Coordinates of C-alpha atoms and ligand atoms in Angstrom, one line a residue:
Chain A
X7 CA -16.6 -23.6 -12.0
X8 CA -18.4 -25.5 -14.4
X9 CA -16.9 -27.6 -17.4
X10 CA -16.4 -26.4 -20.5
X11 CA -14.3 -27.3 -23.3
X12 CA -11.1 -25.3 -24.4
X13 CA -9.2 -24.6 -27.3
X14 CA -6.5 -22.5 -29.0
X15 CA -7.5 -19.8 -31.8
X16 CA -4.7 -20.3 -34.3
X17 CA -6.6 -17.4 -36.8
X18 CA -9.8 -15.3 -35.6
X19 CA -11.6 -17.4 -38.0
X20 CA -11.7 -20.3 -35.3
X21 CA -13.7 -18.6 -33.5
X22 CA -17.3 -19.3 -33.0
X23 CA -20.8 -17.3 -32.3
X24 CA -20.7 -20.2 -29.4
X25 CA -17.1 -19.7 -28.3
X26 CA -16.1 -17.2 -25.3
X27 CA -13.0 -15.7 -25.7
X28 CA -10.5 -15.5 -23.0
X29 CA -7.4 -13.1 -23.4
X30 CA -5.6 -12.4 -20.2
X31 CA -8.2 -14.2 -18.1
X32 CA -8.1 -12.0 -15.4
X33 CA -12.1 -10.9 -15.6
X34 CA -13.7 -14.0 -17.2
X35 CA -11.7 -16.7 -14.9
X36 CA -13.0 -14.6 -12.1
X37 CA -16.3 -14.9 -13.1
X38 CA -16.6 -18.5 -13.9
X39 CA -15.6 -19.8 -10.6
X40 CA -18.3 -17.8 -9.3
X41 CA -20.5 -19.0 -11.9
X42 CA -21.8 -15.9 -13.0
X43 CA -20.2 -16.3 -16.0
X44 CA -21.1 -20.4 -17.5
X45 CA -19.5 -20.6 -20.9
X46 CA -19.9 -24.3 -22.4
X47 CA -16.8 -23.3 -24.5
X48 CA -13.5 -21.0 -24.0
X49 CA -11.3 -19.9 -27.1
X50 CA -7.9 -18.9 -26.1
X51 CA -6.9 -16.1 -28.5
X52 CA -3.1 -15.5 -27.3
X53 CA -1.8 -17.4 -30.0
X54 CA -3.3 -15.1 -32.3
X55 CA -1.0 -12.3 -32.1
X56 CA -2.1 -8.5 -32.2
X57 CA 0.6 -7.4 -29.4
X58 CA 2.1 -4.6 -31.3
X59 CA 2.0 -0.8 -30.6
X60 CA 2.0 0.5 -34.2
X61 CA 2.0 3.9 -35.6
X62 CA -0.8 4.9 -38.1
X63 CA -2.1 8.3 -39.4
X64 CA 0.0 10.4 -37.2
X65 CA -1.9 8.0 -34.3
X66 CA -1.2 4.9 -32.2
X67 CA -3.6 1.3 -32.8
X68 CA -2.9 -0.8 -30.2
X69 CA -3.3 -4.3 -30.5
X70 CA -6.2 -5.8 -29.0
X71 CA -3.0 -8.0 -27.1
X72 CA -1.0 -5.7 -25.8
X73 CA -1.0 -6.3 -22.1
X74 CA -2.0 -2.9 -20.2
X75 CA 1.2 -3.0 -18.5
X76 CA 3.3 -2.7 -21.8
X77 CA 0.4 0.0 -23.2
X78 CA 1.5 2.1 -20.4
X79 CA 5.3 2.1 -20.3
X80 CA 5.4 2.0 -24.4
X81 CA 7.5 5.4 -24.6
X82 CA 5.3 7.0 -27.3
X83 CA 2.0 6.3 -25.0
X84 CA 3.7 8.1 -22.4
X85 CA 5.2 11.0 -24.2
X86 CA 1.9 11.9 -26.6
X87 CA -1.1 10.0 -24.5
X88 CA -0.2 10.5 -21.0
X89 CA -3.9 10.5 -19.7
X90 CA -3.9 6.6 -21.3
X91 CA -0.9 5.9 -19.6
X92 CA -1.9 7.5 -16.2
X93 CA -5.8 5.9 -16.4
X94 CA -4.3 2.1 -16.5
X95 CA -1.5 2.7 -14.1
X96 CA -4.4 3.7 -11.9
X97 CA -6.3 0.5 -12.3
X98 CA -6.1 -3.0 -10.5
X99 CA -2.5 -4.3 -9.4
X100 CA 1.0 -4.4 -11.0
X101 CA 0.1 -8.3 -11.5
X102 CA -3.1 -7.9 -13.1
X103 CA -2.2 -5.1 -15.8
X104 CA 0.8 -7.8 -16.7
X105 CA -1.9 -9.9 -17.9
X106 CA -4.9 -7.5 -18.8
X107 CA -4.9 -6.9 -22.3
X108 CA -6.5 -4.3 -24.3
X109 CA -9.6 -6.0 -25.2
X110 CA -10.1 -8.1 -22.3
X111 CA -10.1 -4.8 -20.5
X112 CA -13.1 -3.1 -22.6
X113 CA -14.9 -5.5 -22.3
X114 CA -14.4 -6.0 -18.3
X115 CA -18.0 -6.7 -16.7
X116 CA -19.6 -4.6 -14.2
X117 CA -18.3 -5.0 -10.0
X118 CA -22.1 -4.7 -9.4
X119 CA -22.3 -7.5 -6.0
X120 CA -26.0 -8.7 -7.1
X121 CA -24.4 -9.7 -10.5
X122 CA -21.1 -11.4 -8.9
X123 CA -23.5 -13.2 -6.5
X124 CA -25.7 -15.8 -8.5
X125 CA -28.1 -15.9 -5.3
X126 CA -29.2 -12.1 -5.7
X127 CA -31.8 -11.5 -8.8
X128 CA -30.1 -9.4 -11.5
X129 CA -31.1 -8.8 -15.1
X130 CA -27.7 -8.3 -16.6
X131 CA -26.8 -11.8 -15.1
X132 CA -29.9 -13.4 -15.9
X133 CA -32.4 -11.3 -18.2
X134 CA -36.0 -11.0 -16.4
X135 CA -35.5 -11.8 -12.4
X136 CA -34.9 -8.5 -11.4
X137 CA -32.4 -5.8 -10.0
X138 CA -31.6 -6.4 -6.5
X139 CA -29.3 -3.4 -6.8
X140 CA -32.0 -1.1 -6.6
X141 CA -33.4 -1.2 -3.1
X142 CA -30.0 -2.9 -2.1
X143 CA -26.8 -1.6 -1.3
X144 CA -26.3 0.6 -4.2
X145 CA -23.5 3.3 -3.2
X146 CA -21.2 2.4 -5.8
X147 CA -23.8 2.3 -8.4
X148 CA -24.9 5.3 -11.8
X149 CA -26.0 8.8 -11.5
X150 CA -26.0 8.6 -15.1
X151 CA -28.2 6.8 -17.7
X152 CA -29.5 3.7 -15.0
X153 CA -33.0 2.8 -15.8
X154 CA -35.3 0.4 -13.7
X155 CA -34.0 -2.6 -15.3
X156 CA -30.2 -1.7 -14.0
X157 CA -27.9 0.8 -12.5
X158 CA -24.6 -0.8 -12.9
X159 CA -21.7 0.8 -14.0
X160 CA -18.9 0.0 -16.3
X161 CA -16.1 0.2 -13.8
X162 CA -12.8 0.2 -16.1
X163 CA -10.4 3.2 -15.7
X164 CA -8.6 2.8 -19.3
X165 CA -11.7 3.1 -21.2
X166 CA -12.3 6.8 -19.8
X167 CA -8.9 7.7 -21.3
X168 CA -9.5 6.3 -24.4
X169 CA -13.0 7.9 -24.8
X170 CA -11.5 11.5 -23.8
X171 CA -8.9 11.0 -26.1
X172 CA -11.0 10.5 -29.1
X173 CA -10.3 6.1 -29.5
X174 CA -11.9 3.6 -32.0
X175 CA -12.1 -0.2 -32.0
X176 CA -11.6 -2.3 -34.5
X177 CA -13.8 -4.9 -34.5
X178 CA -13.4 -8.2 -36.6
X179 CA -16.4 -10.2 -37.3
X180 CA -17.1 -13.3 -39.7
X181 CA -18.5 -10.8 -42.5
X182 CA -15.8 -8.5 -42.4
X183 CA -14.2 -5.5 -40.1
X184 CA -15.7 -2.1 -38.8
X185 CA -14.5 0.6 -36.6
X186 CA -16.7 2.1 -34.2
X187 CA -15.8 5.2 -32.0
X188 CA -15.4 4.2 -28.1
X189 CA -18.2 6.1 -27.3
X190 CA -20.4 4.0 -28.9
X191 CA -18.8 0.8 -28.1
X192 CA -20.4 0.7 -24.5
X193 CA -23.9 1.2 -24.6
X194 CA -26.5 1.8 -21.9
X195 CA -28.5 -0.5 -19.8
X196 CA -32.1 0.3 -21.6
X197 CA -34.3 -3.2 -21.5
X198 CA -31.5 -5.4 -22.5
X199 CA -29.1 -4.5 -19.6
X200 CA -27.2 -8.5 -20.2
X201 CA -25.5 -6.6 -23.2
X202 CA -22.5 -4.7 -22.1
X203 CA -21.5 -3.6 -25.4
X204 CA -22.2 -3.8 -29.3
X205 CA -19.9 -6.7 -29.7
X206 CA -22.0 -9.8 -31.1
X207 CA -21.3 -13.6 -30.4
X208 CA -18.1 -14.3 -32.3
X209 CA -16.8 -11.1 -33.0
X210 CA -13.0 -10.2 -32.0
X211 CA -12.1 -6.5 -30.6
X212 CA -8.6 -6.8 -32.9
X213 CA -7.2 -3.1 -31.8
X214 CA -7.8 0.0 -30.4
X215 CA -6.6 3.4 -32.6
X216 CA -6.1 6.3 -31.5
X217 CA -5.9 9.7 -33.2
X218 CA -2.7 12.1 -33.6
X219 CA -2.2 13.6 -29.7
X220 CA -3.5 17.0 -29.3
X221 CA -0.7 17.8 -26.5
X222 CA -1.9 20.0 -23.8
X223 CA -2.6 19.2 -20.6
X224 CA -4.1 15.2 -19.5
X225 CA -5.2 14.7 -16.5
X226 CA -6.9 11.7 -14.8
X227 CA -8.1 11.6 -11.3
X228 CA -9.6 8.6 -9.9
X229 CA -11.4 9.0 -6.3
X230 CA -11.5 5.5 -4.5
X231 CA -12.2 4.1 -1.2
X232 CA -8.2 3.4 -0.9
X233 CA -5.5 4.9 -3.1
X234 CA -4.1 2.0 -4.7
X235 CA -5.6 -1.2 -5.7
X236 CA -9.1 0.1 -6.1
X237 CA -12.0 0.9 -8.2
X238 CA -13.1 4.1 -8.8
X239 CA -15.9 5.4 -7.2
X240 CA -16.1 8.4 -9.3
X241 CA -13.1 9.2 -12.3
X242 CA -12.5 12.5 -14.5
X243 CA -10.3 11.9 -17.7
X244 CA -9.5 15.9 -19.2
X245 CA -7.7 16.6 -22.3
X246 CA -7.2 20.6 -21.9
X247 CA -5.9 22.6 -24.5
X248 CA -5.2 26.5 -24.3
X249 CA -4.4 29.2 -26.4
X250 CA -4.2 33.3 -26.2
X251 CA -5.7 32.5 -22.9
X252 CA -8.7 30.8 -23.3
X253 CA -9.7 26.9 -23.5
X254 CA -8.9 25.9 -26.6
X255 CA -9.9 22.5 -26.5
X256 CA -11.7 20.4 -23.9
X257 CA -12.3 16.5 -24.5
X258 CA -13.8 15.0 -21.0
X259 CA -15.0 12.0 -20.0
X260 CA -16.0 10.2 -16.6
X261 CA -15.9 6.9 -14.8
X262 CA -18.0 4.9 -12.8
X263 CA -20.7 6.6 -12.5
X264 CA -22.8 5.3 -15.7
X265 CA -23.0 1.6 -17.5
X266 CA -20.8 3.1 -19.9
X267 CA -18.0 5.6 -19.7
X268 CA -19.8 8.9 -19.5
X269 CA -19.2 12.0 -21.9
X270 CA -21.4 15.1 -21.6
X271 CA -20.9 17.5 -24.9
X272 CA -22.8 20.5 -23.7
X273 CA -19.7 20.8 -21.0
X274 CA -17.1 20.7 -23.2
X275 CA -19.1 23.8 -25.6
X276 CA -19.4 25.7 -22.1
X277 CA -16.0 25.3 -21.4
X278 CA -14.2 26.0 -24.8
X279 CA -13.4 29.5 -25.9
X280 CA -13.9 30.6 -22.3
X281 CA -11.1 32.3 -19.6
X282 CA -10.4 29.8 -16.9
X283 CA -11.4 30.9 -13.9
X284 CA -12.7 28.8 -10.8
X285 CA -16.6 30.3 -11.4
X286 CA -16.5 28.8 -15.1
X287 CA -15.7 25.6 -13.7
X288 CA -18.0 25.6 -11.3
X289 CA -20.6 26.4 -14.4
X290 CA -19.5 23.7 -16.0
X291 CA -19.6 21.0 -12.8
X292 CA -22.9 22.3 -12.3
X293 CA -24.4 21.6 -15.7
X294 CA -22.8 18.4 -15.8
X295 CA -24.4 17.2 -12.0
X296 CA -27.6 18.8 -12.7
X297 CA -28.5 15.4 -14.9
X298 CA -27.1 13.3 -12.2
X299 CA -29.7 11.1 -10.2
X300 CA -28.9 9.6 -7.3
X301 CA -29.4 5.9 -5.8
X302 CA -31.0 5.2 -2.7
X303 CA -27.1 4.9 -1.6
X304 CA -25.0 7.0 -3.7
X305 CA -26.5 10.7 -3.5
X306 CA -22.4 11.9 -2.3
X307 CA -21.1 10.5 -5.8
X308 CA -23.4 13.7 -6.7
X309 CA -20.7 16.3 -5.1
X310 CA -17.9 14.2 -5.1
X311 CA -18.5 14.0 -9.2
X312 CA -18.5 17.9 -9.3
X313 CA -15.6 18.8 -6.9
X314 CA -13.4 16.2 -9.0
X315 CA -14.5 18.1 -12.1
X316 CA -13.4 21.4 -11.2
X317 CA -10.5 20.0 -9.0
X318 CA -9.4 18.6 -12.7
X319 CA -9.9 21.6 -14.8
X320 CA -7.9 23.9 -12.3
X321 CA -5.1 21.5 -12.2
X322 CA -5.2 21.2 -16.2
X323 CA -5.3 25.2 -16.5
X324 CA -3.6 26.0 -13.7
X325 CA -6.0 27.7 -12.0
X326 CA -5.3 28.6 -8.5
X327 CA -8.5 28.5 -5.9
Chain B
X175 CA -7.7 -27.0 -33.8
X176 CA -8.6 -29.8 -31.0
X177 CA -10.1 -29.5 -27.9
X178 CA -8.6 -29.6 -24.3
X179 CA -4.8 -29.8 -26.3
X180 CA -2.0 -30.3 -23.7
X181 CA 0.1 -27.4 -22.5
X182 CA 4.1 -28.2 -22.5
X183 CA 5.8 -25.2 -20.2
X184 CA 8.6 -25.3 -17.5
X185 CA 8.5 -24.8 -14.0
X186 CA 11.4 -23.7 -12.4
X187 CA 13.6 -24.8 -15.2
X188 CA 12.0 -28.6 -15.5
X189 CA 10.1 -29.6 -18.1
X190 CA 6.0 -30.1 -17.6
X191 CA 2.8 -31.4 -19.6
X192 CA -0.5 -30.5 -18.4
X193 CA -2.9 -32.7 -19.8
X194 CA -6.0 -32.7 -17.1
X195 CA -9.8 -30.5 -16.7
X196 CA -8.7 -27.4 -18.3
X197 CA -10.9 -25.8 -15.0
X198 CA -7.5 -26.2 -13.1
X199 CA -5.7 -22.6 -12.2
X200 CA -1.9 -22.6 -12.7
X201 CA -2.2 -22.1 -8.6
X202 CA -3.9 -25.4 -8.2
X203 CA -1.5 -27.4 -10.5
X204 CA 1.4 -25.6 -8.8
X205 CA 0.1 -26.5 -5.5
X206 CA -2.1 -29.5 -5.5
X207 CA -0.5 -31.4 -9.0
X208 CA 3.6 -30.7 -8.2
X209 CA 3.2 -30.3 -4.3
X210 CA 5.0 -26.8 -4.6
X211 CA 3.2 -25.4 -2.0
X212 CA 5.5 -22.5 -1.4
X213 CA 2.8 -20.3 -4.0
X214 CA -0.1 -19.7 -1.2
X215 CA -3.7 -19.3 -1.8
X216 CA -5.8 -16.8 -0.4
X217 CA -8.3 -15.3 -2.3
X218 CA -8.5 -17.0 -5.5
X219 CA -10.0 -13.9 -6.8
X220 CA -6.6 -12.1 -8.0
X221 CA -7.1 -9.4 -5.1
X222 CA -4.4 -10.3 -2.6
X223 CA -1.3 -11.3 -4.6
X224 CA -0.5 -14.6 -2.0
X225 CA -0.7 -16.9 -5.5
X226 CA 2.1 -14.4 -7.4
X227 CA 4.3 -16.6 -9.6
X228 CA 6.9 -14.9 -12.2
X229 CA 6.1 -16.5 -15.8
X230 CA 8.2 -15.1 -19.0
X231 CA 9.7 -13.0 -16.2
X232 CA 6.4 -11.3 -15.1
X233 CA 4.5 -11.6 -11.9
X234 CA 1.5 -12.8 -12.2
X235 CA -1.2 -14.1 -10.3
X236 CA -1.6 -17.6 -10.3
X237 CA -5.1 -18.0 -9.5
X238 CA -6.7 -16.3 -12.4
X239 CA -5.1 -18.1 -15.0
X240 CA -5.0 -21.6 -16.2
X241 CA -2.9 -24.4 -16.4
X242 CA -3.5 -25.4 -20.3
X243 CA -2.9 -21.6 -21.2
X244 CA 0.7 -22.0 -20.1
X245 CA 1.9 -23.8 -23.2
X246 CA 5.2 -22.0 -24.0
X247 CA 5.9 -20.3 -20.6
X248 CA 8.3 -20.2 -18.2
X249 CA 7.5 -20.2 -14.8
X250 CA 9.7 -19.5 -11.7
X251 CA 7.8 -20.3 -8.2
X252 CA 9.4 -19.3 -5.2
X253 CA 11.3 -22.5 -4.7
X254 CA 12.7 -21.5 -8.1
X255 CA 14.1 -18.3 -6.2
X256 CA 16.0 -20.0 -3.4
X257 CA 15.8 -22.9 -0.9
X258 CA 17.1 -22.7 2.7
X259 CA 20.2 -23.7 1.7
X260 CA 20.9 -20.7 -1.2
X261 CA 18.6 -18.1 -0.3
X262 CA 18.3 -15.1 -3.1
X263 CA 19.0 -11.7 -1.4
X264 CA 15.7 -10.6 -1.0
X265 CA 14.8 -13.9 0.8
X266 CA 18.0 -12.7 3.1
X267 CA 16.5 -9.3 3.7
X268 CA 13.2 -10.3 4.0
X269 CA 14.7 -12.4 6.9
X270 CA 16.9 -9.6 8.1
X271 CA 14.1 -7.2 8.0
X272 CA 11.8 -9.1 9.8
X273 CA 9.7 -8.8 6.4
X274 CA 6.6 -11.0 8.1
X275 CA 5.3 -12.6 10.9
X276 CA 2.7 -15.7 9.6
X277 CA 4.5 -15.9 6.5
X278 CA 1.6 -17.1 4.6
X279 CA 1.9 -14.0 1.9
X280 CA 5.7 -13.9 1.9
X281 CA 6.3 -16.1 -1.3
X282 CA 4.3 -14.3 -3.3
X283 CA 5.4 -11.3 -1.6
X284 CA 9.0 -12.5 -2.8
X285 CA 7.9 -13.0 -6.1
X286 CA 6.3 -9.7 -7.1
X287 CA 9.1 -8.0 -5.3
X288 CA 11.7 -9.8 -7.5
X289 CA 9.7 -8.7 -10.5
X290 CA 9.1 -5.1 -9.5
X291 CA 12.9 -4.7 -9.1
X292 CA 13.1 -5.6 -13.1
X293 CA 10.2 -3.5 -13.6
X294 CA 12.1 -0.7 -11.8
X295 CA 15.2 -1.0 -13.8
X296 CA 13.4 -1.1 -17.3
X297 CA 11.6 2.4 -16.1
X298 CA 8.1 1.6 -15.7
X299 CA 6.1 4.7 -14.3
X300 CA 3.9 4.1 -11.7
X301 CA 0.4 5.8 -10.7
X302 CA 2.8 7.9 -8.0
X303 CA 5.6 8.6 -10.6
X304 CA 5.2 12.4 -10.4
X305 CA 7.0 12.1 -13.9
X306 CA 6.2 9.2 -16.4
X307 CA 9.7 9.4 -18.2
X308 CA 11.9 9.8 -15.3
X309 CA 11.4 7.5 -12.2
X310 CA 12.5 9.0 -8.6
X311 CA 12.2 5.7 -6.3
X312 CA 10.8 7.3 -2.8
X313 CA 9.3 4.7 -0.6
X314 CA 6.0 5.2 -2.1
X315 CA 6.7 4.4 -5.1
X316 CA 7.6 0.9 -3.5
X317 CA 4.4 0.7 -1.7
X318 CA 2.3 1.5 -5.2
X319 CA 4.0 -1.1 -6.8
X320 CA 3.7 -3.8 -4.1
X321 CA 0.3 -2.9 -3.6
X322 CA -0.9 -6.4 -5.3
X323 CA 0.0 -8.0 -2.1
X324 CA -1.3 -7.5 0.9
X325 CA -0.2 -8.7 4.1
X326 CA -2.6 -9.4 7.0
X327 CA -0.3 -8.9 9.5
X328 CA 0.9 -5.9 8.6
X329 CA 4.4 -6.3 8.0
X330 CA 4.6 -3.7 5.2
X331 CA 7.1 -1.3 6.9
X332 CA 9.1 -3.9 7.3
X333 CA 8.8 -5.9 3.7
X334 CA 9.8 -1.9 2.0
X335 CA 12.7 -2.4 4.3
X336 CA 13.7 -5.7 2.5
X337 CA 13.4 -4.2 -0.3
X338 CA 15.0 -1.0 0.0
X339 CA 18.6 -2.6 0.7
X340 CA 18.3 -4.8 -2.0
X341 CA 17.2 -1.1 -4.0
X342 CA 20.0 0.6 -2.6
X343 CA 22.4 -2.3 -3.2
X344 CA 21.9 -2.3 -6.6
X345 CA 23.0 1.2 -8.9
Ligands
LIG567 C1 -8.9 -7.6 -7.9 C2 -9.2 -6.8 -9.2 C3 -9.1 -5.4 -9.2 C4 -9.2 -4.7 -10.4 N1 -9.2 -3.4 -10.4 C5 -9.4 -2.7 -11.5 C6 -9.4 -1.3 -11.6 O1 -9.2 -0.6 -10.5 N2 -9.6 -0.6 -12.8 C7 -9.9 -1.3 -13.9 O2 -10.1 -0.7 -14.9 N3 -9.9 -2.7 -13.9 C8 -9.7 -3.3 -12.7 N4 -9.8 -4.7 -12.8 C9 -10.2 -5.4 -14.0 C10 -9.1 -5.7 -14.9 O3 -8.7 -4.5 -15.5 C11 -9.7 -6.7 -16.0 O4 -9.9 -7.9 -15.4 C12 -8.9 -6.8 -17.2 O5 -8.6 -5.6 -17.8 C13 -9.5 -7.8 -18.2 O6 -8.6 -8.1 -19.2 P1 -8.3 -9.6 -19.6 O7 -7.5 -9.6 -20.8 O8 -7.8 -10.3 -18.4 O9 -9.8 -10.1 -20.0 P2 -10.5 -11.6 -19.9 O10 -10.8 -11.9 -18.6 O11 -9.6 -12.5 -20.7 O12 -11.8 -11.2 -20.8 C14 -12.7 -10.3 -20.3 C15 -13.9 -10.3 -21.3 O13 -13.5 -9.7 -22.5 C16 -13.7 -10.6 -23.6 N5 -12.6 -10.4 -24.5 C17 -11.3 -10.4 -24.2 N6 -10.5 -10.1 -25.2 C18 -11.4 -9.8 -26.3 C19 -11.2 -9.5 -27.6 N7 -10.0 -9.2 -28.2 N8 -12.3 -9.4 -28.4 C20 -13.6 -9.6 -27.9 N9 -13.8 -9.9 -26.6 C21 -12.7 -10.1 -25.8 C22 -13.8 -12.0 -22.9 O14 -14.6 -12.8 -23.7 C23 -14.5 -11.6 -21.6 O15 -15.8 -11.5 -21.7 C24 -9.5 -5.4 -11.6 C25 -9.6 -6.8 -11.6 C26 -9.4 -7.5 -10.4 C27 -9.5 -9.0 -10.4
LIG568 S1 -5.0 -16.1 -4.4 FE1 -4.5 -15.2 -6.2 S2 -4.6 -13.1 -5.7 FE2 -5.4 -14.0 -3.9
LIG569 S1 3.1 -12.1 7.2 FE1 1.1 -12.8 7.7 S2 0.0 -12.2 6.0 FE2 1.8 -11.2 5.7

């Protein structure tokens, strides 16, 4: 690890355009031993609060602190978000989500092994050498959205909830606040694949808010290489609605298979106002692979993506094969 | 607001400063800077659990945090549990049970299964908790929540026993 100097945030005004932030620690600390990450300065923000589950506009913000363990077992997150609940319960290990926090956990860097491994070229890690990922070993890599500069994905489970259930984040920065819809938090690689998200040097993620619960039916399923203590290889978070028979609502969003939790509109219109039935799902899978484009390593995320897909919506709608 | 400021925490009930590199994990200092070498290292990458320590009552892992973040915890190691002489009743069970054969990821074993029985009793769901509100404790759901350690001898069959009597001891 290389030095750097550390201090304690005692207001978000301490910190600096040059300061990294660490919050639970659990990504960056990981990251710095292997020097991929080489920050010459580390603010501590846990002095700074923001580990309250509030209520607000018939919604939820949830402090940028709260530790994803205490997001999942707050009673209200259970009872009215259960696909939030389900999505981080899914993720890492009982010891890690007792430190993860919120904000440390949007902001969690790709698992790409070119960009964990200084050695291998990579353009997120450093801008201009390269993607070793994409003649490499790439099976865990996007079908969505990659272009030739990168094709890592974002590979956090609780970010899928919150973009199928609507989530914003509150951002602070030293000219004031702003709110920006999860979807547009993350962006995509493009030519400046080093930039994860739209968060500049300095600014502070101080909550995430969610909208009043549309009840229904949640679902997440996450399909990994083990079932427990695993990332995704492909995820589906649904937030089904029905009424007089026919979809009423349908909010969907998926994981890992994009450098940014992936959301594809024209599914949700072909789903909503529709009978279930096993063909329409398979409509909808359809339209949602056909954009897909494989690696050189990862052309079975392809199927896996759709059987998830319709696996998901007959479980939500109760739709017997 | 100063730079490098020293972190004042407890470890297993006594009183510590850490003043040093603020590079140091918790799992160094533990190890290297108190000599309580029960807390075990094996990845150093938070992926196996060997390095679990309970701090404000929470298992952790002790690899991916740092010393000078500390200031203000408590933190119980697994000498803070028991010693040969007044084991705590899982260390009993895990010895009953035959709950390892190296040993090396038994503390931290220990330690996460000490915490998860908290866990347990405030009603935490799990990702196998069929029902987030109400908790039905099945062998898997002890399995999913001592997945963050794993045990290279695979003595898990035996480390849910251990922790099964001490489940069905308790109401
Ligand atoms: C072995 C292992 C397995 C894992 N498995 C999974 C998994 O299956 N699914 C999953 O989703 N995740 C998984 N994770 C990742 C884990 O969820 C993240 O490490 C964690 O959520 C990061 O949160 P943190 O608070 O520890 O972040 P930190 O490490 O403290 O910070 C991470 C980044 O966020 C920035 N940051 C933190 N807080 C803020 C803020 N408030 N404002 C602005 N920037 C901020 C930091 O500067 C840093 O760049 C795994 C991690 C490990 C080590
Ligand atoms: S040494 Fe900390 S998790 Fe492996
Ligand atoms: S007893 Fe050897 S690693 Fe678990």
């Amino acid at each position: 690890m290389r030095p750097f100097e550390y201090r304690r945030a005692t207001k978000p005004s301490d910190i600096s355009a040059a300061d990294r932030i660490i919050a639970g620690g659990t990504n960056i600390l990981d990251l710095m031993k292997l020097e991929v990450e080489v920050p010459a300065q580390i603010i501590d923000i846990n002095p700074l609060g923001m580990t309250e589950i509030s209520e607000i506009d018939g919604g939820l913000r949830i402090g940028a602190m709260v530790r994803n363990t205490d997001c999942a077992a707050d009673a209200r997150v259970r009872r009215d978000y259960p696909l939030l609940a389900r999505a981080i319960l899914a993720g890492a290990s009982p010891q890690l989500r007792n430190r993860a926090t919120t904000g440390g956990n949007l902001c969690q860097r790709t698992r790409c092994s070119y960009f964990m491994q200084p050695e291998a070229r990579c353009n997120k890690r450093d801008p201009g050498t390269g993607c070793d990922a994409l003649h490499g070993v790439n099976r865990s890599h996007a079908i969505f959205g990659a272009s030739e500069n990168c094709i890592a994905t974002y590979p956090g489970d609780m970010a899928v909830a919150l973009l199928a259930l609507g989530a914003s984040v509150e951002i602070l920065g030293r000219t004031g606040t702003r709110s920006v819809p999860i979807g547009d938090f993350h962006r995509l690689p493009e030519h400046q694949p080093a930039k994860d998200n739209l968060l500049e040097p300095g600014e502070l993620i101080s909550s995430v808010t969610l909208p009043p619960a549309m009840g229904g039916a949640q679902i997440y399923r996450k399909v990994r290489d083990r079932s427990s203590f695993a990332f995704a290889l492909v995820s589906v978070a649904a937030a089904i609605t029905i009424a007089d028979g026919r979809i009423r609502h349908a909010a969907l969003a998926f994981g890992s298979v994009a450098h940014k939790p992936w959301q594809d509109p024209a599914v949700e219109t072909a789903l909503v106002g529709q009978e279930p039935s096993l063909k329409l799902f398979a409509q909808a899978a359809d339209l949602l692979v056909g954009k897909a484009k494989a690696q050189s390593g990862n052309a079975f995320k392809i199927p896996l993506l759709r059987r998830a897909l319709i696996a998901v919506l007959s479980e939500a709608t109760n739709t017997e094969a | 607001m100063s730079c490098n400021p020293p972190a004042k925490f407890t470890v297993n009930g006594m009183a510590r400063t850490y003043t040093g590199d603020p590079r140091r994990s918790l799992l160094d200092f533990l190890r290297d800077d108190l000599g309580l070498c029960g807390t075990k290292k094996g990845c150093d990458h938070g992926q196996c659990g060997a390095c679990t320590v309970i701090v404000d009552g929470r298992r952790i892992n002790s690899c991916l945090t740092l010393a000078i973040m500390q200031h203000g915890s408590e933190i119980t190691t697994i000498e803070g549990l028991g010693e040969p002489d007044h084991l705590s009743a899982l260390q009993r069970a895990f010895i009953k049970h035959d709950g390892f054969q190296c040993g090396y990821c038994t503390p931290g074993q220990i330690c996460s299964a000490t915490a998860m029985l908290e866990e347990l009793a405030q009603g935490w769901p799990s990702h196998v908790s069929a029902d987030l509100q109400h908790i039905k404790l099945s062998d898997d759901e002890l399995r999913e929540r001592m997945s963050g350690n794993l045990c290279r001898c695979g003595a898990y069959s035996n480390i849910i026993a251990a922790i099964r009597e001490i489940t069905e001891a308790t109401p």
